[in-house]
Short mmCIF file of C-alpha atoms in Angstrom, two decimals:
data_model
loop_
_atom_site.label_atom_id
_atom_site.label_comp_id
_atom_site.label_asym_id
_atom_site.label_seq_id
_atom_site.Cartn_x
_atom_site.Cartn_y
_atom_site.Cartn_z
CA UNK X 1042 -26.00 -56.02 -93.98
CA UNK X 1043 -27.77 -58.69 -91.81
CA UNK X 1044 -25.03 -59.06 -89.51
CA UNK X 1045 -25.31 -55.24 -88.85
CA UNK X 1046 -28.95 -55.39 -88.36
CA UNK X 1047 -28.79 -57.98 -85.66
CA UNK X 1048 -25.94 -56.62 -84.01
CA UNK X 1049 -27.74 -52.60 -83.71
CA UNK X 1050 -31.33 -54.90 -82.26
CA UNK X 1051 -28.94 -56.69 -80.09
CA UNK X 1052 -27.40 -53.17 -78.91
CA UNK X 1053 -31.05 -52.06 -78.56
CA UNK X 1054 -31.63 -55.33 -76.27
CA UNK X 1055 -28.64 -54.83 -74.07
CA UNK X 1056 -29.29 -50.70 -73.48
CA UNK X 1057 -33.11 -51.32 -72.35
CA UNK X 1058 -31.44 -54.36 -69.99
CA UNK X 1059 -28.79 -52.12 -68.33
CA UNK X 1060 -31.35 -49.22 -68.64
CA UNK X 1061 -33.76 -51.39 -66.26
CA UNK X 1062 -30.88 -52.30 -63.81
CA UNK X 1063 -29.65 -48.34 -63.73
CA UNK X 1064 -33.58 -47.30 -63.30
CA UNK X 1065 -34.12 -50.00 -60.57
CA UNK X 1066 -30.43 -48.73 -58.59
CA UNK X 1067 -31.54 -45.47 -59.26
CA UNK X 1068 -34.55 -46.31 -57.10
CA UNK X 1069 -33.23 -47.57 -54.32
CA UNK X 1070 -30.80 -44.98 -53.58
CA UNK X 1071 -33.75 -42.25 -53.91
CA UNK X 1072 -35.65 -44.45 -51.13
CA UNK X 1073 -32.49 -44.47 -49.29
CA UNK X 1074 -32.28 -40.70 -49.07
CA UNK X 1075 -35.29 -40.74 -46.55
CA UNK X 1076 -32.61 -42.01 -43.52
CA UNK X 1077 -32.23 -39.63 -41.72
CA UNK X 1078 -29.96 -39.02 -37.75
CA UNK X 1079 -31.37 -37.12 -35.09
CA UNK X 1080 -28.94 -35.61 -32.56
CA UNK X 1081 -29.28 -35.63 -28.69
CA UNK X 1082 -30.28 -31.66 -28.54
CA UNK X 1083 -32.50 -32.14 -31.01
CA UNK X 1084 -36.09 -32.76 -31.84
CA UNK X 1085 -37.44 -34.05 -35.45
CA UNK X 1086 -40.30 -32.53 -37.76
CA UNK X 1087 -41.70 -34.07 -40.81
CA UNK X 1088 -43.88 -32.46 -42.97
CA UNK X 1089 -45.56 -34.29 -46.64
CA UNK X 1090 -46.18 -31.45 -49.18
CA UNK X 1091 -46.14 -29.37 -46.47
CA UNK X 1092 -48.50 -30.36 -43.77
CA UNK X 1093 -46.88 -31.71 -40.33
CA UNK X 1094 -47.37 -35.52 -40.32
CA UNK X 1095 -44.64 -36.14 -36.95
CA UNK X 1096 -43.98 -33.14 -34.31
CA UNK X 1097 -42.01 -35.06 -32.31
CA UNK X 1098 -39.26 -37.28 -33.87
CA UNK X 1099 -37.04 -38.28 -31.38
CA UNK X 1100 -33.19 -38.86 -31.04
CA UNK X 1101 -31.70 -41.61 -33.80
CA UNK X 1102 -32.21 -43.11 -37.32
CA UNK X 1103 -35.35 -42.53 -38.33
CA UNK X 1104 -36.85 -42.44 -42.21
CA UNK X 1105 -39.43 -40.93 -43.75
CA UNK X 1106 -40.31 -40.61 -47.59
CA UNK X 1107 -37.59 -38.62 -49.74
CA UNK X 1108 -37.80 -35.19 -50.92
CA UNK X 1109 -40.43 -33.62 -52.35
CA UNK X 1110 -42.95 -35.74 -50.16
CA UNK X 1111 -41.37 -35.65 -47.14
CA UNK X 1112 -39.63 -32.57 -45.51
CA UNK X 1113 -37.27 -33.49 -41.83
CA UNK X 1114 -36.84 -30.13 -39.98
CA UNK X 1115 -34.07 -30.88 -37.61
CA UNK X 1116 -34.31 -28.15 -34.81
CA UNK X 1117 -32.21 -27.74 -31.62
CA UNK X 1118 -34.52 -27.49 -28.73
CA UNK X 1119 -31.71 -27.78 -26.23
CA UNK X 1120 -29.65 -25.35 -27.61
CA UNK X 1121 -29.47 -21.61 -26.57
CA UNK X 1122 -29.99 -18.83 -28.98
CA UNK X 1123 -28.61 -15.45 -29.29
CA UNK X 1124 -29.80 -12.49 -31.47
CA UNK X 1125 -28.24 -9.02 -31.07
CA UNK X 1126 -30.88 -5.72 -31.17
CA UNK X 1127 -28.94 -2.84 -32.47
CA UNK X 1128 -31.50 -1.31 -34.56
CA UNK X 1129 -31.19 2.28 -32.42
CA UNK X 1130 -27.36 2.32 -31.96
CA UNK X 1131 -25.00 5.18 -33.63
CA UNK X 1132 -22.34 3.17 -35.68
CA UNK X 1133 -24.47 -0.64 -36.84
CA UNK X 1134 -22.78 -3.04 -38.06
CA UNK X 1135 -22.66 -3.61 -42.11
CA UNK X 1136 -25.87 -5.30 -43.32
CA UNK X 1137 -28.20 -4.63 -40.28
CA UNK X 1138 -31.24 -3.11 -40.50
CA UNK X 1139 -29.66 0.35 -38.84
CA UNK X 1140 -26.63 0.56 -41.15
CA UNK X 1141 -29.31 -0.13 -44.11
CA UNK X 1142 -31.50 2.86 -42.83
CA UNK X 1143 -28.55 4.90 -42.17
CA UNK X 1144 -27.17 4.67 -45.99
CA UNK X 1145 -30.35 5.13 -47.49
CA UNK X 1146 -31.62 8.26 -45.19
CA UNK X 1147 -28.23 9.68 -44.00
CA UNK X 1148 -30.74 9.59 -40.93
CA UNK X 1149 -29.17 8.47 -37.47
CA UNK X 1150 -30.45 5.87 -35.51
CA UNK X 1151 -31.82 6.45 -32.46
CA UNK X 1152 -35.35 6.10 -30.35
CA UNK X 1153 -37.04 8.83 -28.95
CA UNK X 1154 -38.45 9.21 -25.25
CA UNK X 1155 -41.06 9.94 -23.96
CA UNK X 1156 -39.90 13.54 -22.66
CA UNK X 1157 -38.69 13.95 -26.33
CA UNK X 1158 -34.74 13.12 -25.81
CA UNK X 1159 -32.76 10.44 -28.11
CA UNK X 1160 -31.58 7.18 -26.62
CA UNK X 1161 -29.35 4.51 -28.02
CA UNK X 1162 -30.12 1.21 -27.19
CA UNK X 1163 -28.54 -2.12 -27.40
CA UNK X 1164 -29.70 -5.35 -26.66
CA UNK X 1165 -29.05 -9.28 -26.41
CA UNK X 1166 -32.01 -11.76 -26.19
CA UNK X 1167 -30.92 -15.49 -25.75
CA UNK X 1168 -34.08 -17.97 -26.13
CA UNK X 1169 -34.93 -21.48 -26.15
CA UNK X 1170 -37.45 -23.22 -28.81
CA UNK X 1171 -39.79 -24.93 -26.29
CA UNK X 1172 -42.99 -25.97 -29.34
CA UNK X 1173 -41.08 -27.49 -32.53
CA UNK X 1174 -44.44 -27.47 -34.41
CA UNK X 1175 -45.06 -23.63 -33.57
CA UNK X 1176 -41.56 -22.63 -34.44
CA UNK X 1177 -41.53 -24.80 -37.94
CA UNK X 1178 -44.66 -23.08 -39.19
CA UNK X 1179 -42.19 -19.48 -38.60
CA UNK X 1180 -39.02 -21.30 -39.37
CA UNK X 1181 -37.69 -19.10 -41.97
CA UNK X 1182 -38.85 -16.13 -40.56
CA UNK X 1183 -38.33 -16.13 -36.31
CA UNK X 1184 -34.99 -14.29 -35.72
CA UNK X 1185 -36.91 -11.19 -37.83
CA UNK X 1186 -40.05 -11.74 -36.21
CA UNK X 1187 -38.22 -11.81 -32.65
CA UNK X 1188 -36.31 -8.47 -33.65
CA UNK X 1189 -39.43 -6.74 -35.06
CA UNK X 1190 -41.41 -7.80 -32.14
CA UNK X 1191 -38.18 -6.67 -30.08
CA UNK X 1192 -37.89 -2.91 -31.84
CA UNK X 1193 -41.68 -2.37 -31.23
CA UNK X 1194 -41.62 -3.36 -27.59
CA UNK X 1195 -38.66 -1.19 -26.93
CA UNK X 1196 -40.39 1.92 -29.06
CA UNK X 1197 -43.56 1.08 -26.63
CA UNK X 1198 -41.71 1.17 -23.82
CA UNK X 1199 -39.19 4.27 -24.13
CA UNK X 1200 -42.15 6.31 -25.57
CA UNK X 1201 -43.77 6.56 -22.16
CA UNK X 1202 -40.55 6.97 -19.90
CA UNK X 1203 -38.56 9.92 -19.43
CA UNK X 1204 -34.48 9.44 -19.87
CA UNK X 1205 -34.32 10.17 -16.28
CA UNK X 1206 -36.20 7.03 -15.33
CA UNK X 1207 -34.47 5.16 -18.24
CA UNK X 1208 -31.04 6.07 -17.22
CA UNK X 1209 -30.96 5.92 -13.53
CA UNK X 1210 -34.54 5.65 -11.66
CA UNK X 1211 -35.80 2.90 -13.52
CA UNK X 1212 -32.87 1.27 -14.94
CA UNK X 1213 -32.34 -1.89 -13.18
CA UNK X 1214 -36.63 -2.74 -13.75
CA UNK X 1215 -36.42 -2.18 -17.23
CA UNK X 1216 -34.52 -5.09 -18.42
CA UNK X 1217 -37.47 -6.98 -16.66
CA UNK X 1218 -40.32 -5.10 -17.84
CA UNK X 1219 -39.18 -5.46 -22.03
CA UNK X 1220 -38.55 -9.12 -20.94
CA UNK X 1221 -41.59 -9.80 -19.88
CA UNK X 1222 -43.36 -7.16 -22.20
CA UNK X 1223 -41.40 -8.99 -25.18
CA UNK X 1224 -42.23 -12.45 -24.03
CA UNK X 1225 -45.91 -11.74 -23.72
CA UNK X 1226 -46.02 -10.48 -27.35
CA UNK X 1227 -44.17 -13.58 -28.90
CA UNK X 1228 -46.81 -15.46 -27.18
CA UNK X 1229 -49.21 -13.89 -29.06
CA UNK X 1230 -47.41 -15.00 -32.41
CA UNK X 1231 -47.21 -18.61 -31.35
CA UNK X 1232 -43.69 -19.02 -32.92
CA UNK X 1233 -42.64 -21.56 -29.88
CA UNK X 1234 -39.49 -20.04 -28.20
CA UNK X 1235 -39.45 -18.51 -24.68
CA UNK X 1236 -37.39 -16.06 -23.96
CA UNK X 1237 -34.57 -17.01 -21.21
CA UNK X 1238 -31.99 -14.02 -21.04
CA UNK X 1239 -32.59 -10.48 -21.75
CA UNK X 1240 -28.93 -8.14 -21.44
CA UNK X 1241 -29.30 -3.68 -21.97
CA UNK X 1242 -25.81 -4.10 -23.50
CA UNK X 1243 -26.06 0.03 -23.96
CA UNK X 1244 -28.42 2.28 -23.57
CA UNK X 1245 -27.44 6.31 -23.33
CA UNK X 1246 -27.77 9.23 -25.55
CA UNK X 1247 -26.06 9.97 -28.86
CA UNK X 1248 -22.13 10.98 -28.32
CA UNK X 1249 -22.73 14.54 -29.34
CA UNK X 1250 -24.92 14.71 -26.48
CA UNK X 1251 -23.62 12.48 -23.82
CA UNK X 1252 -21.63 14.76 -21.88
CA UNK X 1253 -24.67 16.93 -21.23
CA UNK X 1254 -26.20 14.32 -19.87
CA UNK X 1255 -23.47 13.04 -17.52
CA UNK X 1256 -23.47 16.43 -16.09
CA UNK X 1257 -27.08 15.75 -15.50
CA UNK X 1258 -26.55 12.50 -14.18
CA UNK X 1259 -23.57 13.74 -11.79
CA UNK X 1260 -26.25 16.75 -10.55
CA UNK X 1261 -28.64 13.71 -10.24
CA UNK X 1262 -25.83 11.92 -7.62
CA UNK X 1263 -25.01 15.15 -6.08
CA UNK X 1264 -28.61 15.65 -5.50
CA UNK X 1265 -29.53 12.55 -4.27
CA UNK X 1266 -26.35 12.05 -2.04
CA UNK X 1267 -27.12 15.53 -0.29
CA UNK X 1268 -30.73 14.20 0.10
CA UNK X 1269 -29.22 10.50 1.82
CA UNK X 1270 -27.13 13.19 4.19
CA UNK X 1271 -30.19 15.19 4.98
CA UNK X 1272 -32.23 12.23 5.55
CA UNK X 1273 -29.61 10.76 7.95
CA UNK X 1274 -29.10 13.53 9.70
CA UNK X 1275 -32.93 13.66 10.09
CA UNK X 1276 -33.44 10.60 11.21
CA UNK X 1277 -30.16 10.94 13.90
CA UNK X 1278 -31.83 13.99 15.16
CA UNK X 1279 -35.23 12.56 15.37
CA UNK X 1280 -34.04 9.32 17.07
CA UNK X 1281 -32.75 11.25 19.85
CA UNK X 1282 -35.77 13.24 20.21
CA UNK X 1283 -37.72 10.09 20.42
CA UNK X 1284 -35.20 9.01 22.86
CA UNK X 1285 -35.72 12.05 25.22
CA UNK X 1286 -39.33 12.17 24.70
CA UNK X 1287 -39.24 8.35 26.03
CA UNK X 1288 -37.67 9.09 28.94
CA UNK X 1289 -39.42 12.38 29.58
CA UNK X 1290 -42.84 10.18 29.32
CA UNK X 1291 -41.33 7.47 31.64
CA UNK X 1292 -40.45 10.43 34.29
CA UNK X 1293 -44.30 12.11 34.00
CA UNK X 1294 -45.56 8.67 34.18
CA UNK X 1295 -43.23 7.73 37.01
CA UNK X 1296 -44.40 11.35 38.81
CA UNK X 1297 -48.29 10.74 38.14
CA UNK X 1298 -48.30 7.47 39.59
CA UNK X 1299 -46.14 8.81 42.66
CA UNK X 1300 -48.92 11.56 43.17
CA UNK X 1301 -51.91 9.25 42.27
CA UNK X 1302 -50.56 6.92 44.98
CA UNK X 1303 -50.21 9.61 47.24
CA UNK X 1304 -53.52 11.32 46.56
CA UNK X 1305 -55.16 7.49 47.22
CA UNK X 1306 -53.48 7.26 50.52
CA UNK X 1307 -54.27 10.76 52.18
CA UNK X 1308 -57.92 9.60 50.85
CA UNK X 1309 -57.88 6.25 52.67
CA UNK X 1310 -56.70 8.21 55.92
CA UNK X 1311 -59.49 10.57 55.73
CA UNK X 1312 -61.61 7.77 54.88
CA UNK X 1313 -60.44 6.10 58.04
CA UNK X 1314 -61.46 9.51 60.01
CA UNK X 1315 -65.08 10.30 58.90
CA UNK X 1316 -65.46 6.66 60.02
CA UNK X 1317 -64.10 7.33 63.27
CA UNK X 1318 -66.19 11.10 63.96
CA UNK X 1319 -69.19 9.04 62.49
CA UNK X 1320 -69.33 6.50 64.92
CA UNK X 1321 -68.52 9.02 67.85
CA UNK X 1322 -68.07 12.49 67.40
CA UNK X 1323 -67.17 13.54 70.73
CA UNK X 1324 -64.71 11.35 71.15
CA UNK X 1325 -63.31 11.75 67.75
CA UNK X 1326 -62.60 15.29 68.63
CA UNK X 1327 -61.42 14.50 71.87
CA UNK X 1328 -58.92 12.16 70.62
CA UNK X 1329 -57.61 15.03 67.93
CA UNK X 1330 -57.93 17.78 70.57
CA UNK X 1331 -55.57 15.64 72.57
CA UNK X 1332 -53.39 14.96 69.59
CA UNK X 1333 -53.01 18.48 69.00
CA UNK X 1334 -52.15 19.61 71.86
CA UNK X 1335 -49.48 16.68 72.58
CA UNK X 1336 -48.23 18.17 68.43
CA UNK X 1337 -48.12 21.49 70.03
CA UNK X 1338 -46.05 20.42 73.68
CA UNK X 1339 -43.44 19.50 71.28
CA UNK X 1340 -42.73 23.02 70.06
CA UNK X 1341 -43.30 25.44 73.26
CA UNK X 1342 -41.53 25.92 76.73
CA UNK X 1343 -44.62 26.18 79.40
CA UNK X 1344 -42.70 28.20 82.48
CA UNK X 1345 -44.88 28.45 85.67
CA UNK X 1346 -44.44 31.82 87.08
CA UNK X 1347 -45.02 32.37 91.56
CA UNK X 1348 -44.08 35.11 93.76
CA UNK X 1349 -41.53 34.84 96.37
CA UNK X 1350 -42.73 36.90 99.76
CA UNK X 1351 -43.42 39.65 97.52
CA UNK X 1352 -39.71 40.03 96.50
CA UNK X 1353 -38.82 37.97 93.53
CA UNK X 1354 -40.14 36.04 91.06
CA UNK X 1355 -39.36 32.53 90.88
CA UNK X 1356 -39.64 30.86 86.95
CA UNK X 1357 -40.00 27.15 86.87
CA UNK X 1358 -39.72 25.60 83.49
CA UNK X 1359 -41.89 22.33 83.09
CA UNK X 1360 -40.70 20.10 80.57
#
């Protein structure tokens, strides 16, 4: 009975001995758990019961205290992210928020503009995290927050367009506008991503409608192709109106100069004259009465007419 004694107390002995050594490994592999790798695209947050103690935790081993005191957020900074808007398309995808809305309603999905017409849109955002701390305090929640942002922006937008400008006036700006529109928001939230890439991957009416509106939109080319041929033929015909009125200008300008010169001459000559019958006026008219007659010799025969003894009369022509 002794023997048995001692044997269970040595039992005892040996279990709190291995019990230590177990305890002790035990330890050391929870302290181990607190290495931790970093990758090249990424950057390293570490939070202790919840508050950020390291924003910043760059590439390779690191360590930090194990769980529960220590949380590492490993987030790729350098890596591009996609997220697919399809909240106001016809036929969603299982387990989006359209498809959910669609079974529970028997509603379809679709956004309304702002002349009261329904639009299906479609949309792909691609985004970078550019603030680790910013988008760890939204980690669980950013690709939701980016959509809901993303649906609102879109409903803000649409609401105060007509389809016309949606479809074809305004439809290469628009892309830009949510962009920047959605970007501007985000900002707002602080969740630390920027917004890189923005792709309309469809936006038109519902089917049952489309075709009504591609008749509008070919009316819309017709229109506007007839206007392009109006315009050009406007423009040809008021180029060469131009062109003529140039050269009709150039001729009057070339003629009123001519005449101007002219005028400036004959007043010169007179000039010259009153000068002349100022400084004599008897011999000024002299000199013109001679000049006038010598103008007139040019144009008359003088013939000198004599008798002859009363018989005949002799002509003699004086040159």
């Amino acid at each position: 009975m002794n023997n048995i004694t001692g044997l269970f107390f040595d039992t005892i002995k040996d279990l709190k001995g291995y019990s230590k050594k177990l305890f002790l490994f035990a330890l050391i592999i929870y302290f181990l758990t607190g290495i931790y790798t970093i990758k090249q695209n990424e950057v390293g947050v570490v939070t202790r019961f919840g508050k950020i103690i390291s924003s910043n935790i760059k590439p390779g081993i690191s360590y930090s205290l194990p769980w529960p005191i220590d949380n590492v957020k490993k987030i790729e900074i350098k890596k591009m992210h996609s997220l697919v808007i399809d909240d106001f398309v016809e036929n969603p995808k299982a387990g989006t928020n359209a498809y959910d809305f669609i079974r529970s309603t028997d509603l379809k999905s679709y956004i309304i503009t702002g002349d009261n017409n329904m639009l299906n849109i479609k949309l792909v955002i691609k985004y970078l995290i550019v603030n680790p701390v910013d988008y760890q305090n939204n980690f669980r929640s950013v690709r939701e927050l980016i959509t809901l942002v993303t649906n609102n922006t879109i409903i803000k937008y649409v609401s105060k367009e007509s389809i016309n400008n949606i479809l074809i006036e305004k439809r290469s700006e628009m892309k830009m506008i949510l962009k920047r529109e959605l970007q501007k928001e985000l900002n707002k939230l602080k969740i630390g991503i920027d917004i890189t890439f923005l792709e309309l991957k469809k936006v038109n009416p519902p089917a049952v409608i489309l075709h009504f509106f591609n008749d509008v939109i070919n009316a819309n080319i017709d229109k506007n192709k007839s206007i392009e041929e109006a315009e050009g033929y406007k423009t040809n015909v008021l180029t060469k109106a131009r062109i003529k009125a140039r050269e009709y200008k150039s001729a009057a300008s070339s003629a009123a100069r001519e005449k101007i010169n002219k005028a400036n001459g004959e007043k010169e000559r007179y000039d010259s004259l009153y000068l002349e019958y100022k400084k004599s006026p008897k011999k000024f008219y002299k000199t013109k009465y001679m000049e006038f007659i010598s103008y007139i010799y040019e144009y008359i025969d003088v013939s000198l007419v004599t008798p002859n003894n009363g018989k005949k009369i002799r002509y003699t022509v004086i040159e």
